[in-house]
């Protein structure tokens, strides 16, 4: 799988923001191709939507690198520059008055040839087409970094339904250190998706519009030093070490807790952070961490992504979600993805 290494030193003036800080030096982003052509993307959509969305219904939660041994520490994170943030776009209402959701599941075919899913979140971007998730929910570092196949995002997914459309991934961007060095301190990905589609009984794809114009998008924040608490949103599904299964993965779950720095054993990660959260690992990979979350607007600022969970107190139940720290280099990777166009793959409907 060919990847493109992009040297980026770009400003952040292209999106509405309340606090903006351009990077003083370039960071490296890796562009991972997923479905680069419209015919390929149409085939991907057909794979998931065919036979009453059977492949969506039969997918299982991804179980790669779901658990890590970790300890909580009091050492504060060290920002690599000034803090900044991009404002969210609030979720919208359907014609029936039903509120949309920025959260959903990302589906793909893994290295084992089976259909799996993680959690994903629609976030604000210039072209309204961006999804945030864990880096290893886009490509598999255990298989020489091969991109996961047939990658799509379904906001509000429930039992095979695609209430706001199915969005095929065109390309993903992540940090060079995750791609080359398997640095899980950079285990995040931003995926550009084509316009959403739904399928008729005859298999004709109809355009549902650009992602965040349809469901809204969360904001994005970096180099935050004063986020004592965040709200975590995801679809946890796996068991605790004691065998209990508090979650089914069928509905969106949330938790609220304080954040802290961590040290990890057996997983290379520079400056990982943790959050008090009871989420189990399978299914919650890619869960969004939002600071400043408002239940009224249903928006906040993405400041972390679950890449694994940990039992830090040894009671055989997971109590901690683990994320990379979003610093200036994470912001540059985000901005590179936020400025990439995708377009429509539908055979009918809008081509905007």
GROMACS .gro file of C-alpha atoms in nm:
model
  352
    1UNK     CA    1   0.000   0.000   0.000
    2UNK     CA    2   0.160   0.324  -0.113
    3UNK     CA    3   0.159   0.611   0.133
    4UNK     CA    4   0.248   0.975   0.086
    5UNK     CA    5   0.458   1.157   0.342
    6UNK     CA    6   0.354   1.520   0.364
    7UNK     CA    7   0.574   1.790   0.514
    8UNK     CA    8   0.334   2.045   0.656
    9UNK     CA    9   0.385   2.386   0.806
   10UNK     CA   10   0.051   2.550   0.750
   11UNK     CA   11  -0.151   2.807   0.939
   12UNK     CA   12  -0.486   2.749   1.103
   13UNK     CA   13  -0.672   3.043   0.955
   14UNK     CA   14  -0.881   2.838   0.713
   15UNK     CA   15  -1.143   2.739   0.971
   16UNK     CA   16  -1.343   2.932   1.223
   17UNK     CA   17  -1.168   2.917   1.560
   18UNK     CA   18  -1.171   3.087   1.895
   19UNK     CA   19  -0.803   3.037   1.975
   20UNK     CA   20  -0.557   2.989   1.691
   21UNK     CA   21  -0.189   2.908   1.705
   22UNK     CA   22   0.004   2.821   1.390
   23UNK     CA   23   0.289   2.573   1.433
   24UNK     CA   24   0.638   2.715   1.440
   25UNK     CA   25   0.778   2.417   1.252
   26UNK     CA   26   0.653   2.152   1.017
   27UNK     CA   27   0.524   1.816   1.131
   28UNK     CA   28   0.500   1.502   0.920
   29UNK     CA   29   0.168   1.351   0.821
   30UNK     CA   30   0.120   1.027   0.633
   31UNK     CA   31  -0.165   1.002   0.383
   32UNK     CA   32  -0.305   0.648   0.372
   33UNK     CA   33  -0.515   0.571   0.060
   34UNK     CA   34  -0.842   0.389   0.124
   35UNK     CA   35  -1.082   0.417  -0.173
   36UNK     CA   36  -0.923   0.678  -0.397
   37UNK     CA   37  -1.153   0.645  -0.699
   38UNK     CA   38  -1.529   0.677  -0.731
   39UNK     CA   39  -1.574   0.326  -0.881
   40UNK     CA   40  -1.378   0.175  -0.591
   41UNK     CA   41  -1.582   0.373  -0.338
   42UNK     CA   42  -1.905   0.259  -0.503
   43UNK     CA   43  -1.792  -0.101  -0.469
   44UNK     CA   44  -1.716  -0.044  -0.102
   45UNK     CA   45  -2.061   0.105  -0.042
   46UNK     CA   46  -2.224  -0.186  -0.223
   47UNK     CA   47  -2.032  -0.435  -0.007
   48UNK     CA   48  -2.180  -0.292   0.313
   49UNK     CA   49  -2.530  -0.208   0.188
   50UNK     CA   50  -2.603  -0.525  -0.012
   51UNK     CA   51  -2.841  -0.794   0.116
   52UNK     CA   52  -3.007  -0.566   0.367
   53UNK     CA   53  -2.672  -0.444   0.503
   54UNK     CA   54  -2.580  -0.799   0.608
   55UNK     CA   55  -2.210  -0.719   0.641
   56UNK     CA   56  -2.284  -0.426   0.873
   57UNK     CA   57  -2.505  -0.645   1.089
   58UNK     CA   58  -2.252  -0.929   1.105
   59UNK     CA   59  -1.948  -0.715   1.188
   60UNK     CA   60  -1.783  -0.766   1.527
   61UNK     CA   61  -1.597  -0.518   1.750
   62UNK     CA   62  -1.228  -0.484   1.666
   63UNK     CA   63  -1.008  -0.660   1.922
   64UNK     CA   64  -0.656  -0.542   1.824
   65UNK     CA   65  -0.462  -0.364   2.100
   66UNK     CA   66  -0.766  -0.306   2.321
   67UNK     CA   67  -0.594  -0.346   2.659
   68UNK     CA   68  -0.270  -0.205   2.800
   69UNK     CA   69  -0.100  -0.216   3.139
   70UNK     CA   70  -0.076   0.136   3.273
   71UNK     CA   71  -0.017   0.346   3.583
   72UNK     CA   72  -0.146   0.689   3.673
   73UNK     CA   73   0.120   0.948   3.746
   74UNK     CA   74   0.116   1.306   3.872
   75UNK     CA   75   0.364   1.447   3.619
   76UNK     CA   76   0.181   1.705   3.407
   77UNK     CA   77   0.175   1.694   3.028
   78UNK     CA   78   0.413   1.927   2.848
   79UNK     CA   79   0.251   2.121   2.561
   80UNK     CA   80   0.474   2.191   2.260
   81UNK     CA   81   0.323   2.532   2.197
   82UNK     CA   82   0.026   2.755   2.266
   83UNK     CA   83  -0.323   2.602   2.299
   84UNK     CA   84  -0.570   2.628   2.013
   85UNK     CA   85  -0.912   2.507   1.911
   86UNK     CA   86  -1.151   2.485   1.617
   87UNK     CA   87  -1.517   2.549   1.692
   88UNK     CA   88  -1.778   2.273   1.648
   89UNK     CA   89  -2.076   2.269   1.413
   90UNK     CA   90  -2.386   2.171   1.613
   91UNK     CA   91  -2.583   1.862   1.508
   92UNK     CA   92  -2.885   1.924   1.287
   93UNK     CA   93  -3.248   1.814   1.285
   94UNK     CA   94  -3.404   1.590   1.024
   95UNK     CA   95  -3.726   1.683   0.847
   96UNK     CA   96  -3.904   1.478   1.114
   97UNK     CA   97  -3.733   1.679   1.389
   98UNK     CA   98  -3.503   1.397   1.494
   99UNK     CA   99  -3.163   1.518   1.616
  100UNK     CA  100  -2.864   1.384   1.428
  101UNK     CA  101  -2.556   1.245   1.595
  102UNK     CA  102  -2.187   1.306   1.528
  103UNK     CA  103  -2.102   0.966   1.675
  104UNK     CA  104  -2.116   0.635   1.498
  105UNK     CA  105  -1.926   0.325   1.402
  106UNK     CA  106  -1.645   0.287   1.153
  107UNK     CA  107  -1.659  -0.046   0.969
  108UNK     CA  108  -1.380  -0.221   0.782
  109UNK     CA  109  -1.244  -0.560   0.685
  110UNK     CA  110  -0.946  -0.655   0.901
  111UNK     CA  111  -0.630  -0.849   0.829
  112UNK     CA  112  -0.823  -1.163   0.928
  113UNK     CA  113  -1.063  -1.108   0.637
  114UNK     CA  114  -1.355  -1.046   0.871
  115UNK     CA  115  -1.580  -0.741   0.911
  116UNK     CA  116  -1.514  -0.535   1.225
  117UNK     CA  117  -1.600  -0.199   1.375
  118UNK     CA  118  -1.462   0.074   1.601
  119UNK     CA  119  -1.609   0.403   1.720
  120UNK     CA  120  -1.576   0.718   1.508
  121UNK     CA  121  -1.677   1.083   1.539
  122UNK     CA  122  -1.761   1.348   1.280
  123UNK     CA  123  -1.551   1.661   1.339
  124UNK     CA  124  -1.548   2.006   1.191
  125UNK     CA  125  -1.340   2.069   0.877
  126UNK     CA  126  -1.325   2.300   0.577
  127UNK     CA  127  -1.496   2.056   0.341
  128UNK     CA  128  -1.731   1.904   0.603
  129UNK     CA  129  -1.599   1.553   0.542
  130UNK     CA  130  -1.383   1.445   0.836
  131UNK     CA  131  -1.401   1.154   1.083
  132UNK     CA  132  -1.172   1.104   1.384
  133UNK     CA  133  -1.084   0.760   1.520
  134UNK     CA  134  -0.789   0.559   1.650
  135UNK     CA  135  -0.500   0.514   1.406
  136UNK     CA  136  -0.511   0.137   1.438
  137UNK     CA  137  -0.879   0.147   1.337
  138UNK     CA  138  -0.759   0.266   0.996
  139UNK     CA  139  -0.454   0.052   0.932
  140UNK     CA  140  -0.306  -0.246   1.108
  141UNK     CA  141   0.046  -0.196   1.252
  142UNK     CA  142   0.061  -0.571   1.317
  143UNK     CA  143   0.046  -0.640   0.942
  144UNK     CA  144   0.321  -0.407   0.820
  145UNK     CA  145   0.080  -0.117   0.844
  146UNK     CA  146  -0.156  -0.247   0.575
  147UNK     CA  147  -0.462  -0.025   0.543
  148UNK     CA  148  -0.781  -0.184   0.670
  149UNK     CA  149  -1.006  -0.263   0.374
  150UNK     CA  150  -1.349  -0.126   0.279
  151UNK     CA  151  -1.348   0.150   0.542
  152UNK     CA  152  -1.676   0.336   0.604
  153UNK     CA  153  -1.838   0.553   0.871
  154UNK     CA  154  -2.205   0.520   0.974
  155UNK     CA  155  -2.323   0.794   1.212
  156UNK     CA  156  -2.603   0.683   1.442
  157UNK     CA  157  -2.564   0.319   1.335
  158UNK     CA  158  -2.820   0.082   1.486
  159UNK     CA  159  -2.889  -0.281   1.390
  160UNK     CA  160  -2.803  -0.252   1.023
  161UNK     CA  161  -2.965   0.085   0.965
  162UNK     CA  162  -2.787   0.389   0.822
  163UNK     CA  163  -3.017   0.672   0.938
  164UNK     CA  164  -2.787   0.950   0.814
  165UNK     CA  165  -2.619   0.766   0.530
  166UNK     CA  166  -2.304   0.560   0.480
  167UNK     CA  167  -1.977   0.749   0.423
  168UNK     CA  168  -1.693   0.574   0.239
  169UNK     CA  169  -1.339   0.670   0.340
  170UNK     CA  170  -1.123   0.812   0.061
  171UNK     CA  171  -0.798   0.859   0.253
  172UNK     CA  172  -0.673   0.884   0.610
  173UNK     CA  173  -0.402   1.100   0.760
  174UNK     CA  174  -0.204   1.010   1.067
  175UNK     CA  175   0.134   1.098   1.213
  176UNK     CA  176   0.455   0.966   1.062
  177UNK     CA  177   0.572   0.839   1.402
  178UNK     CA  178   0.280   0.597   1.426
  179UNK     CA  179   0.331   0.471   1.073
  180UNK     CA  180   0.709   0.430   1.092
  181UNK     CA  181   0.787   0.374   1.461
  182UNK     CA  182   0.459   0.229   1.594
  183UNK     CA  183   0.448   0.515   1.845
  184UNK     CA  184   0.106   0.479   2.005
  185UNK     CA  185   0.146   0.831   2.137
  186UNK     CA  186   0.044   0.918   1.778
  187UNK     CA  187  -0.231   0.656   1.745
  188UNK     CA  188  -0.494   0.882   1.594
  189UNK     CA  189  -0.634   0.919   1.244
  190UNK     CA  190  -0.844   1.170   1.053
  191UNK     CA  191  -1.034   1.020   0.760
  192UNK     CA  192  -1.175   1.213   0.466
  193UNK     CA  193  -1.505   1.056   0.362
  194UNK     CA  194  -1.707   1.101   0.045
  195UNK     CA  195  -2.061   1.236   0.062
  196UNK     CA  196  -2.299   0.996   0.230
  197UNK     CA  197  -2.509   0.750   0.033
  198UNK     CA  198  -2.815   0.534   0.079
  199UNK     CA  199  -2.912   0.250  -0.151
  200UNK     CA  200  -3.246   0.184  -0.317
  201UNK     CA  201  -3.395  -0.162  -0.360
  202UNK     CA  202  -3.240  -0.164  -0.705
  203UNK     CA  203  -2.896  -0.090  -0.562
  204UNK     CA  204  -2.883   0.269  -0.689
  205UNK     CA  205  -2.679   0.499  -0.466
  206UNK     CA  206  -2.837   0.832  -0.375
  207UNK     CA  207  -2.637   1.120  -0.226
  208UNK     CA  208  -2.723   1.231   0.130
  209UNK     CA  209  -2.481   1.524   0.143
  210UNK     CA  210  -2.154   1.609   0.309
  211UNK     CA  211  -2.101   1.456   0.653
  212UNK     CA  212  -2.104   1.749   0.894
  213UNK     CA  213  -2.362   1.938   0.689
  214UNK     CA  214  -2.584   1.638   0.762
  215UNK     CA  215  -2.498   1.547   1.122
  216UNK     CA  216  -2.285   1.834   1.257
  217UNK     CA  217  -1.924   1.809   1.369
  218UNK     CA  218  -1.737   1.827   1.698
  219UNK     CA  219  -1.466   2.087   1.749
  220UNK     CA  220  -1.097   2.010   1.781
  221UNK     CA  221  -0.849   2.126   2.046
  222UNK     CA  222  -0.476   2.088   2.104
  223UNK     CA  223  -0.217   2.171   2.371
  224UNK     CA  224  -0.482   2.193   2.639
  225UNK     CA  225  -0.348   2.213   2.995
  226UNK     CA  226  -0.667   2.282   3.189
  227UNK     CA  227  -0.907   1.999   3.106
  228UNK     CA  228  -0.974   1.845   3.449
  229UNK     CA  229  -1.272   1.651   3.314
  230UNK     CA  230  -1.384   1.522   2.974
  231UNK     CA  231  -1.690   1.342   2.840
  232UNK     CA  232  -1.618   1.015   2.659
  233UNK     CA  233  -1.855   0.884   2.390
  234UNK     CA  234  -1.832   0.543   2.227
  235UNK     CA  235  -1.973   0.194   2.172
  236UNK     CA  236  -1.798  -0.034   2.425
  237UNK     CA  237  -1.880  -0.401   2.383
  238UNK     CA  238  -1.612  -0.631   2.527
  239UNK     CA  239  -1.585  -0.799   2.865
  240UNK     CA  240  -1.404  -0.690   3.178
  241UNK     CA  241  -1.120  -0.915   3.303
  242UNK     CA  242  -1.366  -1.068   3.553
  243UNK     CA  243  -1.593  -1.173   3.266
  244UNK     CA  244  -1.873  -0.924   3.325
  245UNK     CA  245  -2.018  -0.753   3.020
  246UNK     CA  246  -2.172  -0.420   3.117
  247UNK     CA  247  -2.206  -0.303   2.755
  248UNK     CA  248  -2.349  -0.453   2.437
  249UNK     CA  249  -2.200  -0.220   2.175
  250UNK     CA  250  -2.548  -0.163   2.033
  251UNK     CA  251  -2.604   0.185   2.175
  252UNK     CA  252  -2.392   0.494   2.226
  253UNK     CA  253  -2.256   0.516   2.579
  254UNK     CA  254  -2.099   0.807   2.763
  255UNK     CA  255  -1.896   0.865   3.077
  256UNK     CA  256  -1.746   1.169   3.247
  257UNK     CA  257  -1.422   1.173   3.441
  258UNK     CA  258  -1.099   1.353   3.525
  259UNK     CA  259  -0.791   1.325   3.306
  260UNK     CA  260  -0.433   1.252   3.412
  261UNK     CA  261  -0.098   1.151   3.270
  262UNK     CA  262   0.007   0.787   3.250
  263UNK     CA  263   0.298   0.552   3.196
  264UNK     CA  264   0.235   0.239   2.989
  265UNK     CA  265   0.403  -0.102   2.995
  266UNK     CA  266   0.463  -0.291   2.673
  267UNK     CA  267   0.331  -0.016   2.448
  268UNK     CA  268   0.549   0.262   2.314
  269UNK     CA  269   0.377   0.597   2.367
  270UNK     CA  270   0.519   0.939   2.440
  271UNK     CA  271   0.309   1.135   2.690
  272UNK     CA  272  -0.010   0.922   2.699
  273UNK     CA  273  -0.305   1.053   2.897
  274UNK     CA  274  -0.583   0.873   3.079
  275UNK     CA  275  -0.942   0.937   3.183
  276UNK     CA  276  -1.158   0.780   3.451
  277UNK     CA  277  -1.395   0.568   3.244
  278UNK     CA  278  -1.555   0.222   3.291
  279UNK     CA  279  -1.561   0.150   2.916
  280UNK     CA  280  -1.440  -0.196   2.816
  281UNK     CA  281  -1.191  -0.219   2.529
  282UNK     CA  282  -1.356  -0.388   2.232
  283UNK     CA  283  -1.582  -0.143   2.052
  284UNK     CA  284  -1.462   0.164   2.240
  285UNK     CA  285  -1.145   0.201   2.031
  286UNK     CA  286  -1.179   0.540   1.865
  287UNK     CA  287  -1.414   0.682   2.131
  288UNK     CA  288  -1.404   1.062   2.141
  289UNK     CA  289  -1.293   1.265   2.443
  290UNK     CA  290  -1.466   1.602   2.451
  291UNK     CA  291  -1.386   1.888   2.682
  292UNK     CA  292  -1.630   2.175   2.727
  293UNK     CA  293  -1.915   1.945   2.625
  294UNK     CA  294  -2.264   2.098   2.629
  295UNK     CA  295  -2.556   1.859   2.653
  296UNK     CA  296  -2.780   2.131   2.511
  297UNK     CA  297  -2.586   2.176   2.185
  298UNK     CA  298  -2.442   1.821   2.198
  299UNK     CA  299  -2.099   1.959   2.108
  300UNK     CA  300  -1.758   2.001   2.260
  301UNK     CA  301  -1.391   1.996   2.161
  302UNK     CA  302  -1.217   1.673   2.067
  303UNK     CA  303  -0.909   1.650   2.287
  304UNK     CA  304  -0.846   1.275   2.292
  305UNK     CA  305  -0.926   0.940   2.125
  306UNK     CA  306  -0.943   0.607   2.307
  307UNK     CA  307  -0.667   0.378   2.180
  308UNK     CA  308  -0.686   0.122   2.463
  309UNK     CA  309  -0.822   0.068   2.813
  310UNK     CA  310  -0.656  -0.030   3.141
  311UNK     CA  311  -0.734  -0.173   3.484
  312UNK     CA  312  -0.512   0.051   3.697
  313UNK     CA  313  -0.640  -0.053   4.042
  314UNK     CA  314  -0.624  -0.431   3.988
  315UNK     CA  315  -0.990  -0.507   4.063
  316UNK     CA  316  -1.041  -0.693   3.731
  317UNK     CA  317  -1.260  -0.419   3.588
  318UNK     CA  318  -1.143  -0.154   3.346
  319UNK     CA  319  -1.135   0.192   3.498
  320UNK     CA  320  -0.924   0.396   3.255
  321UNK     CA  321  -0.935   0.498   2.890
  322UNK     CA  322  -0.600   0.579   2.726
  323UNK     CA  323  -0.536   0.840   2.456
  324UNK     CA  324  -0.248   1.019   2.287
  325UNK     CA  325  -0.200   1.377   2.402
  326UNK     CA  326  -0.314   1.614   2.128
  327UNK     CA  327  -0.025   1.858   2.084
  328UNK     CA  328   0.073   2.094   1.803
  329UNK     CA  329   0.185   1.810   1.574
  330UNK     CA  330  -0.152   1.640   1.617
  331UNK     CA  331  -0.309   1.971   1.518
  332UNK     CA  332  -0.102   1.989   1.201
  333UNK     CA  333  -0.207   1.638   1.099
  334UNK     CA  334  -0.567   1.734   1.167
  335UNK     CA  335  -0.537   2.051   0.960
  336UNK     CA  336  -0.385   1.862   0.667
  337UNK     CA  337  -0.689   1.635   0.663
  338UNK     CA  338  -0.931   1.922   0.724
  339UNK     CA  339  -0.830   2.086   0.397
  340UNK     CA  340  -0.877   1.788   0.162
  341UNK     CA  341  -1.175   1.764  -0.071
  342UNK     CA  342  -1.362   1.442  -0.148
  343UNK     CA  343  -1.697   1.478  -0.331
  344UNK     CA  344  -1.984   1.249  -0.428
  345UNK     CA  345  -1.991   0.883  -0.532
  346UNK     CA  346  -2.366   0.863  -0.595
  347UNK     CA  347  -2.511   0.760  -0.926
  348UNK     CA  348  -2.808   0.987  -0.861
  349UNK     CA  349  -2.876   1.292  -0.648
  350UNK     CA  350  -2.647   1.577  -0.551
  351UNK     CA  351  -2.288   1.595  -0.671
  352UNK     CA  352  -2.193   1.895  -0.456
   0.00000   0.00000   0.00000
